[in-house]
Tab-separated table of C-alpha atoms in Angstrom:
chain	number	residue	atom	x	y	z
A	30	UNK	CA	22.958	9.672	-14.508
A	31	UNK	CA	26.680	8.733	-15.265
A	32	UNK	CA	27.751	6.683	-12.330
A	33	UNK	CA	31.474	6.420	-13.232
A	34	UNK	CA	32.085	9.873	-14.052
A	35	UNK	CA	30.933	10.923	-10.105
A	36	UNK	CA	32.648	7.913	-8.414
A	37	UNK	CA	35.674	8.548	-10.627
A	38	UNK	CA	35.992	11.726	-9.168
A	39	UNK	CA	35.452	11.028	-5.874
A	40	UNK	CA	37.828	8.444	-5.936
A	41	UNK	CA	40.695	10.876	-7.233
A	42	UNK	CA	39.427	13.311	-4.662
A	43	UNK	CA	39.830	10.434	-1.795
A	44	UNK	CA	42.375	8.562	-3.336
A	45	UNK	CA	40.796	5.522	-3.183
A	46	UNK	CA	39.628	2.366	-5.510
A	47	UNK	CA	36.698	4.110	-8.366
A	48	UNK	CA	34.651	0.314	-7.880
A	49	UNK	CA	34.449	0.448	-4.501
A	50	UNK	CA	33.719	4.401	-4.624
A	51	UNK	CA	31.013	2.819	-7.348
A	52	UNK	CA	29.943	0.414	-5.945
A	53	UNK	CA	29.093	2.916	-2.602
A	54	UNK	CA	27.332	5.373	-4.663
A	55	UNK	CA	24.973	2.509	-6.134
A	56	UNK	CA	23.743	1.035	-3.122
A	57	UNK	CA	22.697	4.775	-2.214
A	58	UNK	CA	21.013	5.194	-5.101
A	59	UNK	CA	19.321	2.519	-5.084
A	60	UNK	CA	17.289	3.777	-1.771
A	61	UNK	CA	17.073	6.888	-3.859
A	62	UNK	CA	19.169	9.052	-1.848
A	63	UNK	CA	20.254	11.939	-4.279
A	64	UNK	CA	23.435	11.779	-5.594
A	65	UNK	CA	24.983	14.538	-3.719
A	66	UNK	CA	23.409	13.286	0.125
A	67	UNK	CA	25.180	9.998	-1.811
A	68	UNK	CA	28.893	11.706	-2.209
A	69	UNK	CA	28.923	13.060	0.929
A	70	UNK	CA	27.822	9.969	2.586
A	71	UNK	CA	30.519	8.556	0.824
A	72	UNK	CA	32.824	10.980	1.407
A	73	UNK	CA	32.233	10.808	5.400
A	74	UNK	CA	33.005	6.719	4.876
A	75	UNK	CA	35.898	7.115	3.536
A	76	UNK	CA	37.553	10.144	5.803
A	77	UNK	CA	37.120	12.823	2.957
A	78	UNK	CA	34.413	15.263	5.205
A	79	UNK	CA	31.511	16.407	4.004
A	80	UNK	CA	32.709	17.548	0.866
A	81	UNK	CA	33.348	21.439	1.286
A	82	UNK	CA	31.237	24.193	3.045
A	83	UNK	CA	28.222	24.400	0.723
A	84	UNK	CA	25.855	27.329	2.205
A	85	UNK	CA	22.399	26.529	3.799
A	86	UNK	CA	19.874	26.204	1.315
A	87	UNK	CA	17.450	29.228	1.238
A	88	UNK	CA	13.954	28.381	3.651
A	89	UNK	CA	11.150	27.171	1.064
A	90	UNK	CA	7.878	26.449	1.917
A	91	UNK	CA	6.975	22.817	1.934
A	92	UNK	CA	4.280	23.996	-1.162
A	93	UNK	CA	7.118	24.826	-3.183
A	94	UNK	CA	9.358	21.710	-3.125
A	95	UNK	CA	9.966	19.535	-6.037
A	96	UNK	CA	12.343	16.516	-7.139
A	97	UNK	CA	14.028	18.947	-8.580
A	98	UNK	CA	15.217	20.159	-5.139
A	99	UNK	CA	18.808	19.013	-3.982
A	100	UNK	CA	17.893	20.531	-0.321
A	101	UNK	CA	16.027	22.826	1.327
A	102	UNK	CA	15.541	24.235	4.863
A	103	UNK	CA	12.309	24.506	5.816
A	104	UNK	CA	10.303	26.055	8.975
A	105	UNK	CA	7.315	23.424	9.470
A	106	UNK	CA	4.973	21.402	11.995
A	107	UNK	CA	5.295	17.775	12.739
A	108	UNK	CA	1.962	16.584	12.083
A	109	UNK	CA	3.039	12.585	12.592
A	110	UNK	CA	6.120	10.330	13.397
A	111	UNK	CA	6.533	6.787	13.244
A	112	UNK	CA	9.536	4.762	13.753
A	113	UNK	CA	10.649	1.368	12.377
A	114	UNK	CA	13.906	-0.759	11.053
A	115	UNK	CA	14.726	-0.962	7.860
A	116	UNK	CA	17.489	-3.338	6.182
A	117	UNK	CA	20.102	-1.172	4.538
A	118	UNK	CA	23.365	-2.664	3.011
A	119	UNK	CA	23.201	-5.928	5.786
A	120	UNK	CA	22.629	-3.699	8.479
A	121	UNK	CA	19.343	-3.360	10.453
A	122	UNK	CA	18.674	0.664	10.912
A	123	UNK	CA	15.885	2.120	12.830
A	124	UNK	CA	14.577	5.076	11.114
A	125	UNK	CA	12.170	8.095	11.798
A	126	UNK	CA	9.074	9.109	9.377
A	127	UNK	CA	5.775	10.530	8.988
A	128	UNK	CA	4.593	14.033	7.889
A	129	UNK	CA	5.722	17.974	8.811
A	130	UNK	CA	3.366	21.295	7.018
A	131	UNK	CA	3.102	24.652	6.622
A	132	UNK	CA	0.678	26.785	5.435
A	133	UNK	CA	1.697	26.060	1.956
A	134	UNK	CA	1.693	22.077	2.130
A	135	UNK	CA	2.735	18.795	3.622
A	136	UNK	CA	5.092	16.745	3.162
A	137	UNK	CA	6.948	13.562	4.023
A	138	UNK	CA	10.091	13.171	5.721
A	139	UNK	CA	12.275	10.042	6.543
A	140	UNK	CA	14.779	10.690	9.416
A	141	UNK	CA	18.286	8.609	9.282
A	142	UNK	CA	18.692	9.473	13.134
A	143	UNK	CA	16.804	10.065	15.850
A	144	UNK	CA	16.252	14.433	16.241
A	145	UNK	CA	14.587	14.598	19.116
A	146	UNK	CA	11.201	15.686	18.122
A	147	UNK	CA	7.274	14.847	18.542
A	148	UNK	CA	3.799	15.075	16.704
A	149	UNK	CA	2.869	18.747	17.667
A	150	UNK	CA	6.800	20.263	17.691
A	151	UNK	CA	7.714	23.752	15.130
A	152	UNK	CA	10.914	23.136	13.773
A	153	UNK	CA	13.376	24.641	11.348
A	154	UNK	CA	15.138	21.855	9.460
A	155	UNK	CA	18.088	23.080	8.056
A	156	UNK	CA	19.723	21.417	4.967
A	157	UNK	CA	17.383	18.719	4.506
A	158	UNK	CA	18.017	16.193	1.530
A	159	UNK	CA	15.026	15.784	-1.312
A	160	UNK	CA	14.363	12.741	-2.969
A	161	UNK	CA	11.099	11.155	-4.685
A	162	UNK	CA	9.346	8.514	-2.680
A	163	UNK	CA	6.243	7.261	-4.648
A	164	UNK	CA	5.714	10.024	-7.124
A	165	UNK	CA	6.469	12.883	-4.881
A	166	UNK	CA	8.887	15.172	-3.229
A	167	UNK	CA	10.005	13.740	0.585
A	168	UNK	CA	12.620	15.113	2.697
A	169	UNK	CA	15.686	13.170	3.766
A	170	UNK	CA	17.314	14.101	7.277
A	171	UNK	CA	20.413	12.799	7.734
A	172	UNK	CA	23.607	13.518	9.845
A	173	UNK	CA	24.021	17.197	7.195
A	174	UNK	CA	20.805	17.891	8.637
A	175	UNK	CA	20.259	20.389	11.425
A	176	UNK	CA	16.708	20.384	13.285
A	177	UNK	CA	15.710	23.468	15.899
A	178	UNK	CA	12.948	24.623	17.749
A	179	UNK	CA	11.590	27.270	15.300
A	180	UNK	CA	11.067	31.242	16.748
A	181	UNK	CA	7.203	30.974	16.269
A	182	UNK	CA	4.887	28.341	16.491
A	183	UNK	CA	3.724	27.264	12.877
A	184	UNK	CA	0.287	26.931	12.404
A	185	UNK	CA	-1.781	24.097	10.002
A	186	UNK	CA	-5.032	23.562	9.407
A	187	UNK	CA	-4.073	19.553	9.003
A	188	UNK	CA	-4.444	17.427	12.310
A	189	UNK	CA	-1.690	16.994	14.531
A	190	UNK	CA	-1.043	13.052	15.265
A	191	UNK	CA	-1.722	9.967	13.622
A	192	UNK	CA	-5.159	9.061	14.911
A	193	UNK	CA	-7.162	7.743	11.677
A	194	UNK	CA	-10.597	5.978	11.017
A	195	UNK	CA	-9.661	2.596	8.836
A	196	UNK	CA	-11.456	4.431	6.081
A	197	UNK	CA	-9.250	7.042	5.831
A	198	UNK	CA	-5.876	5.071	5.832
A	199	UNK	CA	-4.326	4.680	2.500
A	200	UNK	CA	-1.194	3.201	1.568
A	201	UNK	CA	1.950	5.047	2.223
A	202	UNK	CA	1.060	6.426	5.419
A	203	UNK	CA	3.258	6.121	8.195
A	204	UNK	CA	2.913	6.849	12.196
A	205	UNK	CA	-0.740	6.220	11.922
A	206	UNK	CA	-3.021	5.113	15.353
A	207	UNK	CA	-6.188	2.914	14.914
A	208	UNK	CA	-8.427	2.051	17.444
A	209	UNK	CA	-10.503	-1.052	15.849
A	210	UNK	CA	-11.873	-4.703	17.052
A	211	UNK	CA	-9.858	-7.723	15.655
A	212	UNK	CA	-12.171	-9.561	13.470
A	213	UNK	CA	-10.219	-12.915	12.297
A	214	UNK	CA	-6.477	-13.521	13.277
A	215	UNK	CA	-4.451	-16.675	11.547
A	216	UNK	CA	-0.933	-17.458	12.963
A	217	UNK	CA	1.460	-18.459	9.854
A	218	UNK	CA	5.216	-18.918	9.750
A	219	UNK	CA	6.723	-17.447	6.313
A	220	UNK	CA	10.384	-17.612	4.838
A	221	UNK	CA	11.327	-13.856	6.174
A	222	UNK	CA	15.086	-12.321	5.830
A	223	UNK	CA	15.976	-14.244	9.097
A	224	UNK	CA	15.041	-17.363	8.197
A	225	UNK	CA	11.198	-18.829	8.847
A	226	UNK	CA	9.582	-15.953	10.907
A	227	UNK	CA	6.100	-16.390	12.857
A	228	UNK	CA	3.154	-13.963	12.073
A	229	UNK	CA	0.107	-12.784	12.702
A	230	UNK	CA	-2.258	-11.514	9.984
A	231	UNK	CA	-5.775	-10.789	9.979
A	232	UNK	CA	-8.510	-8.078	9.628
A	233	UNK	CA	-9.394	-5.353	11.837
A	234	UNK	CA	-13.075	-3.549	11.927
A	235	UNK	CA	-14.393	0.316	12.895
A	236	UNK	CA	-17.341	1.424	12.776
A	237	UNK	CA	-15.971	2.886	9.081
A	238	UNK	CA	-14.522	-0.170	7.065
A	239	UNK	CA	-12.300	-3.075	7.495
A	240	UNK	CA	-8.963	-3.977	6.755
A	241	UNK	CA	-6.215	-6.170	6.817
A	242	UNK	CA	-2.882	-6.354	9.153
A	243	UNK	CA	-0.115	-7.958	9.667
A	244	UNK	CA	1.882	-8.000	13.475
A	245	UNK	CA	5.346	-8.999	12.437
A	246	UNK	CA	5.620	-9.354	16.410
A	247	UNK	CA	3.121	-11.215	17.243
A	248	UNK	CA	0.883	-9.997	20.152
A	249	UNK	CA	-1.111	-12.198	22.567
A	250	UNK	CA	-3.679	-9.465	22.871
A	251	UNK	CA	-4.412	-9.647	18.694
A	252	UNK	CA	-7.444	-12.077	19.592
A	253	UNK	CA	-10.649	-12.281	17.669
A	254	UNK	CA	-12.973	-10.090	19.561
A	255	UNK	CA	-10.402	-8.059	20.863
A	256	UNK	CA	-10.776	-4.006	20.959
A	257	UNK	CA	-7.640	-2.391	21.092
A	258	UNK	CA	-5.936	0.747	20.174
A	259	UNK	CA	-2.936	0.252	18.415
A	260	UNK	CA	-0.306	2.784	17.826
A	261	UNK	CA	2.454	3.263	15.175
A	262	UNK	CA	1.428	1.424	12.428
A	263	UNK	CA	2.722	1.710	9.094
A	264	UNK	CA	0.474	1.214	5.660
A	265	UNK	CA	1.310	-0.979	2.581
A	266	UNK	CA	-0.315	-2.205	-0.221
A	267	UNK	CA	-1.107	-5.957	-0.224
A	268	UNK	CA	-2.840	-7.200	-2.934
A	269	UNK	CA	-4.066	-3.799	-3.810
A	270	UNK	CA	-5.479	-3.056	-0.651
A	271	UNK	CA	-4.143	-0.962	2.037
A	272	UNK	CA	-2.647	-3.227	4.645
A	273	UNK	CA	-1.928	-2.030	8.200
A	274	UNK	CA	1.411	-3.381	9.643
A	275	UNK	CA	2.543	-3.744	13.027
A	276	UNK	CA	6.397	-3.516	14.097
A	277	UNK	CA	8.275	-3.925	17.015
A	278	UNK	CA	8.207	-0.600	18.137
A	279	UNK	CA	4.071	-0.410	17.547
A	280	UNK	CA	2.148	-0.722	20.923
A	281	UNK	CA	-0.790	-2.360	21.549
A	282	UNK	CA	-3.698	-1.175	24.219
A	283	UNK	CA	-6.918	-3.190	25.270
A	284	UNK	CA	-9.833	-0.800	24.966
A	285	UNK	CA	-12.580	-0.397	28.091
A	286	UNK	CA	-15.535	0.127	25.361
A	287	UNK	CA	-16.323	-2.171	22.481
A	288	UNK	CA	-15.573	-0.656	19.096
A	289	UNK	CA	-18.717	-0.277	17.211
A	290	UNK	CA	-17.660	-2.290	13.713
A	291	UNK	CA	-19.955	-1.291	10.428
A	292	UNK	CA	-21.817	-4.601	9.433
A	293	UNK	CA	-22.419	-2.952	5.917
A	294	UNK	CA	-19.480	-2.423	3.468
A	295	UNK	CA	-19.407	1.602	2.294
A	296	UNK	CA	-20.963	1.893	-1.044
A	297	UNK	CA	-19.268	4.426	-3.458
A	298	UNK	CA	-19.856	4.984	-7.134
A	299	UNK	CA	-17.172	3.154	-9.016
A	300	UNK	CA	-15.332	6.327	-10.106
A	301	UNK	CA	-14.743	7.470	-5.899
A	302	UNK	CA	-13.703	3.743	-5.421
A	303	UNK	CA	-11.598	3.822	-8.221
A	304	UNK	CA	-10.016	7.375	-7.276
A	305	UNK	CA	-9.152	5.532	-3.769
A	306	UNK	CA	-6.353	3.443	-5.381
A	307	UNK	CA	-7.654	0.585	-3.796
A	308	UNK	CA	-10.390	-0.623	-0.848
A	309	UNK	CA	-11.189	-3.544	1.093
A	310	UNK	CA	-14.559	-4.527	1.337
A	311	UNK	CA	-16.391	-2.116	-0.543
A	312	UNK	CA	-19.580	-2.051	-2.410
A	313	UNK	CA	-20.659	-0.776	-5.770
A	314	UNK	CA	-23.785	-1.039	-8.211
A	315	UNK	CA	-23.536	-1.428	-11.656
A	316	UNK	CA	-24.812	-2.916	-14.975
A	317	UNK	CA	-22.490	-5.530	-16.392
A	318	UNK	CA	-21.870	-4.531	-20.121
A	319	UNK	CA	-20.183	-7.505	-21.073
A	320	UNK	CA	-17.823	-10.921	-20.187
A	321	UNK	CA	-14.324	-10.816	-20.558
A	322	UNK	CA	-12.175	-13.224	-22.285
A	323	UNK	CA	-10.484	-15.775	-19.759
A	324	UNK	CA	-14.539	-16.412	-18.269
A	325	UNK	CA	-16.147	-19.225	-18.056
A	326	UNK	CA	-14.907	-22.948	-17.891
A	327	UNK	CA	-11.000	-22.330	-17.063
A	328	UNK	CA	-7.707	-23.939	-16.505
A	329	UNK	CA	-5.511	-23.169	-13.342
A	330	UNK	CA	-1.654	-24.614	-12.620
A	331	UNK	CA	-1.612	-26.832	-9.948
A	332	UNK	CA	1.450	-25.289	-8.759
A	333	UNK	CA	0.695	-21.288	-8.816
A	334	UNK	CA	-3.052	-20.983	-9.467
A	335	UNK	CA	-2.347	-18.735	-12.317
A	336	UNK	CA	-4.143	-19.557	-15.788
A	337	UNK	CA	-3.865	-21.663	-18.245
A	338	UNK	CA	-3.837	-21.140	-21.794
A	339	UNK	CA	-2.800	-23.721	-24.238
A	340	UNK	CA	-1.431	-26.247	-21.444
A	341	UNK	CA	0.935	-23.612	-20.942
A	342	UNK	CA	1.724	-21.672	-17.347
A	343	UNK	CA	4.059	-18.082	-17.208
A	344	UNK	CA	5.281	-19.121	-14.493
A	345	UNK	CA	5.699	-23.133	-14.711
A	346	UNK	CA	5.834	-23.796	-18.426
A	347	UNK	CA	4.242	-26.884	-19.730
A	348	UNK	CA	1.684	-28.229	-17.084
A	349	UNK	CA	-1.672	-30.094	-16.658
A	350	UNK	CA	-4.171	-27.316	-15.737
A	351	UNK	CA	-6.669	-28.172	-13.022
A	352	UNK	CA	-10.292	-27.031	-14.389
A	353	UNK	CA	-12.348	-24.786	-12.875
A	354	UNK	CA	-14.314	-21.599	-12.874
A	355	UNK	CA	-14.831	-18.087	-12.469
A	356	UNK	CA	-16.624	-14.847	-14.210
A	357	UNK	CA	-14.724	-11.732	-15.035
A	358	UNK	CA	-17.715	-9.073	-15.988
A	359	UNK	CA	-17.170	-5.144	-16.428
A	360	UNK	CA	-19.323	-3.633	-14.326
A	361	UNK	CA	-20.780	0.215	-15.521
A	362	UNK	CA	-22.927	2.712	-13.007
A	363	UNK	CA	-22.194	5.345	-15.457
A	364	UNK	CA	-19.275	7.371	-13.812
A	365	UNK	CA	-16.464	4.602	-14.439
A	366	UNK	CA	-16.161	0.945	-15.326
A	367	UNK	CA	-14.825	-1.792	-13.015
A	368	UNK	CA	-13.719	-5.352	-13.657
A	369	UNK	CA	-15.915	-7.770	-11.360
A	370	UNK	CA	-13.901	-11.351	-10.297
A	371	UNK	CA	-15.872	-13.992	-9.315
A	372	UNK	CA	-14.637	-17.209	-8.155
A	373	UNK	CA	-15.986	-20.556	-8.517
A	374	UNK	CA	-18.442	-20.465	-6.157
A	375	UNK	CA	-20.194	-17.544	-7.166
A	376	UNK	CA	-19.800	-18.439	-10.540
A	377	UNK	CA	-21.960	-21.176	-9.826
A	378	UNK	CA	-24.567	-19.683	-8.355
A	379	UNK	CA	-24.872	-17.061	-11.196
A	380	UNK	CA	-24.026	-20.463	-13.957
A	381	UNK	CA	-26.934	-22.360	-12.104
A	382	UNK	CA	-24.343	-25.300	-12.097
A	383	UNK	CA	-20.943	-26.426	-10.459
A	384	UNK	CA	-17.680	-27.825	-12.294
A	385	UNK	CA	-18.838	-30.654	-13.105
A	386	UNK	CA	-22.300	-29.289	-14.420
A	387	UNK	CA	-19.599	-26.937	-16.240
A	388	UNK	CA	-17.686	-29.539	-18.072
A	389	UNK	CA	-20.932	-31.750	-19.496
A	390	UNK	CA	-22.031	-28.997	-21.313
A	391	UNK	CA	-18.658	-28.198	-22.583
A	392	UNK	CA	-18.264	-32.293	-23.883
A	393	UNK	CA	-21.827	-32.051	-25.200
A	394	UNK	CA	-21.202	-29.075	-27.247
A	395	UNK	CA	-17.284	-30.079	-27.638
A	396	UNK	CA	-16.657	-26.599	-26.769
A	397	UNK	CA	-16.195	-24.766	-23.352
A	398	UNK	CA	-17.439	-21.418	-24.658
A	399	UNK	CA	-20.380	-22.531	-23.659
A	400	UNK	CA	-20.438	-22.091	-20.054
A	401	UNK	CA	-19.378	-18.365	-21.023
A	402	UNK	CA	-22.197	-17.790	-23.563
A	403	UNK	CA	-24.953	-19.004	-20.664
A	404	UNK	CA	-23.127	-16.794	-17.994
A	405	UNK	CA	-23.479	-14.020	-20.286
A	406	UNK	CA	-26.778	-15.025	-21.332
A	407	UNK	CA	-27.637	-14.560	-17.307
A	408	UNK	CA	-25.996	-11.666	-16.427
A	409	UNK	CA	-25.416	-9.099	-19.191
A	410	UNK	CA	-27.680	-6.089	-19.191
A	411	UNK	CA	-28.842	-6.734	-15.675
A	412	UNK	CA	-27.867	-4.515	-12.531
A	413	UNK	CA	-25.676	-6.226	-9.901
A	414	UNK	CA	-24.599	-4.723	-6.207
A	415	UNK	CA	-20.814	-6.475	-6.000
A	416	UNK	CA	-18.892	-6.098	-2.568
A	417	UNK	CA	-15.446	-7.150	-2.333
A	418	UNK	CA	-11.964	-6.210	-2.133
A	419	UNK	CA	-10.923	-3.633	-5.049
A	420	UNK	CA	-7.603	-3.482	-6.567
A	421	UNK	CA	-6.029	-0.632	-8.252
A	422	UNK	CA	-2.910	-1.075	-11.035
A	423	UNK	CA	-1.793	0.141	-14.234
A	424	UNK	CA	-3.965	-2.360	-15.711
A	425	UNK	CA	-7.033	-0.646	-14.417
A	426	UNK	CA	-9.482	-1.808	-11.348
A	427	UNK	CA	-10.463	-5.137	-10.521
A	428	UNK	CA	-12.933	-6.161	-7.502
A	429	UNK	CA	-12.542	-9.174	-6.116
A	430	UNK	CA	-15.966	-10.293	-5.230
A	431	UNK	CA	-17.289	-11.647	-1.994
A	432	UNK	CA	-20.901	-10.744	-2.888
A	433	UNK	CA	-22.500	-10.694	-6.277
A	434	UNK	CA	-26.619	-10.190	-6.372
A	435	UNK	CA	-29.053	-8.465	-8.108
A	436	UNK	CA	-29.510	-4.894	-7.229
A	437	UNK	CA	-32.596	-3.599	-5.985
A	438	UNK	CA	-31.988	0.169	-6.968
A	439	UNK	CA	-30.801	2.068	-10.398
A	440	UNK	CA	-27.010	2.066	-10.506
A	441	UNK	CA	-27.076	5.496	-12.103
A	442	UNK	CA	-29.036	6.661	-8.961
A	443	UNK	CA	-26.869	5.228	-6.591
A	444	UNK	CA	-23.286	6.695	-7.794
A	445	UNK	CA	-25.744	10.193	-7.919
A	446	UNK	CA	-26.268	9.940	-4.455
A	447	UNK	CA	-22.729	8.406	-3.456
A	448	UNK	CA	-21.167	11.635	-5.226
A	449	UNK	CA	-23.355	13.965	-3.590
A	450	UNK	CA	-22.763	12.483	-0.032
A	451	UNK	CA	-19.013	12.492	-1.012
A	452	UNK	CA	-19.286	15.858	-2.276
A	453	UNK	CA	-20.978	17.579	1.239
């Protein structure tokens, strides 16, 4: 997209300086507002209008919209809404978002204003802005947006209102309503926008999986114990999990009845954990094929954690590596593979030795492959049932394991009957 050639136009049509007409359109962009919502907004700034009388787009259904799409007006349902504030060029703006359907689709929708309307309402949405948000289509509504009662209730088969079990959050979501017990909470103080900000973060239980939050307000009522409905959460990935976060405008709601919280971690064949993009605690059985490079007896900075290799740290250049240890093992059940993490201490357990065990054999032999070779000699061939937290990049899947024991069923069996039950 040539930049100059649209702000040097605008600036001729506005008769003001191209850079800062420039330097306008690239801080739109760079919240991927499409370039024409982004010439009209900065049109409006500087007193040129909206830029002409462009008709209303032709109604689309929501099945039919692409990135392609300047803007569309659609006729839909608002299945959720959640509201939080975003920091956009210094300023702090509080903006609208969740989901709207037809019978063709759903969709996302961020809201620049406040319309007026709830989980449940029809709506026409005239002139609504398209732009991708992670991968796909989502609708833009800004102040070129119109919003009105539609003539005739629309109908969906998706649920109306963001009521979700923790198993079926996933990152992305927005305007979603848990009702879970608070299983650990740790208060921390970070370096935030502001300055040093006080948290909460923790994890939350149902009686379908666990995950973690964060209350960037922190809430007497987050206690450990605690069994609360909590409304208005939005979803992001933290360290490849989904992570729920809490906001000012979230609310918070002590429960009569305990929440019933699943002791047991959901086992899924690799592939359906895989396919999740990413689960906390979750268990899997598998035969490890092999160890991975980077196992074994290992060096770590002392300033990041990352690894060593050749007194050498990505981040911190020459240091002194700490040693310790850990196993990375891919882990089969026959429908997908899965890189399993261990840390030191269950690298132990599965070494039959600590660190210090570790490094005699690796001066005895005057090599640290060693510790490797036994851990493969242990655990290659053998079936395993690993629970943990599992990570999803473009570097594949890695589980981050908090258990790591010998299974007591086939692995092939297992993702058979995790695929059926997935499957019904």
């Amino acid at each position: 997209m040539d930049v100059n050639s649209h702000a040097e136009d605008l600036a001729s049509d506005l008769g003001v300086d191209k850079e800062e007409v420039k330097a306008d359109l690239e801080n739109l962009l760079e919240y991927s507002v499409p370039i024409d919502e982004a010439k009209q907004s900065v049109r409006r700034k500087h007193g040129g209008g909206g830029g002409g009388s462009a008709p209303t787009p032709d109604s689309v259904g929501v099945g039919e919209i692409t990135t392609d799409n300047n803007s569309v007006t659609v006729t839909v349902r608002v299945l959720t809404q959640g509201t939080r504030t975003i920091r956009y060029q210094g300023d702090d703006l509080t903006i609208r978002e969740g989901e709207v359907a037809d019978d063709t689709g759903t969709i996302s929708y961020t809201a620049w204003q406040d319309f007026g309307f709830e989980p449940g309402d029809s709506l026409t949405i005239g002139n609504a802005g398209v732009r991708e948000w992670e991968g796909d289509p989502e609708l833009n509504l800004n102040d070129s947006t119109t919003v009105a009662i539609a003539d005739e209730p629309v109908e969906v088969d998706q649920a109306v209102g963001g009521d979700r079990s923790l198993v079926d959050i996933a990152a992305g979501d927005r305007g979603r309503n848990v009702e879970v017990r608070v299983l650990e909470v740790d208060e921390k103080t970070i370096s935030g926008r502001d300055g040093e900000t006080e948290i909460l973060e923790g994890v939350v239980g149902d009686s379908t999986a666990k995950l973690p939050f964060t209350d960037w307000q922190p809430r007497a009522e987050l206690e450990p114990g605690a069994d609360l409905r909590i409304e208005d959460v939005y979803v992001r990935e933290f360290r490849g999990v989904p992570s729920l976060n809490l906001t000012e405008f979230s609310t918070v709601t002590p429960l009569p009845d305990p929440i019933e919280v699943a002791e047991d971690a959901p086992r899924l064949s690799i592939a359906e954990a895989v396919a999740s993009g990413g689960m906390f605690d979750v268990e899997v059985v598998g035969n490890v094929l092999e160890i991975r490079d980077g196992s074994g007896l290992i060096e770590r900075c002392p300033e990041c954690g990352r690894i060593v290799q050749n007194g050498q740290c990505r981040s911190h250049g020459d240091v002194d590596g700490e040693d310790d240890l850990r196993v990375k093992a891919i882990l089969d059940d026959g429908t997908d593979t899965v890189t399993v993490i261990l840390d030191d201490e269950l690298t132990a357990e599965v070494y039959g030795g600590g660190l210090d065990d570790a490094l005699d054999a690796a001066k005895d032999a005057m090599d640290k492959a060693v510790v490797a070779d036994a851990i493969a000699d242990s655990v290659v061939g053998h079936a395993y049932r690993v629970r943990g937290n599992l990570s999803v990049d473009d570097y594949g899947a890695n589980l981050d394991a908090s258990e790591f024991a010998l299974a007591d069923d086939d692995p092939a069996d297992a993702a058979r009957a995790a695929l059926a039950e997935v499957g019904e």
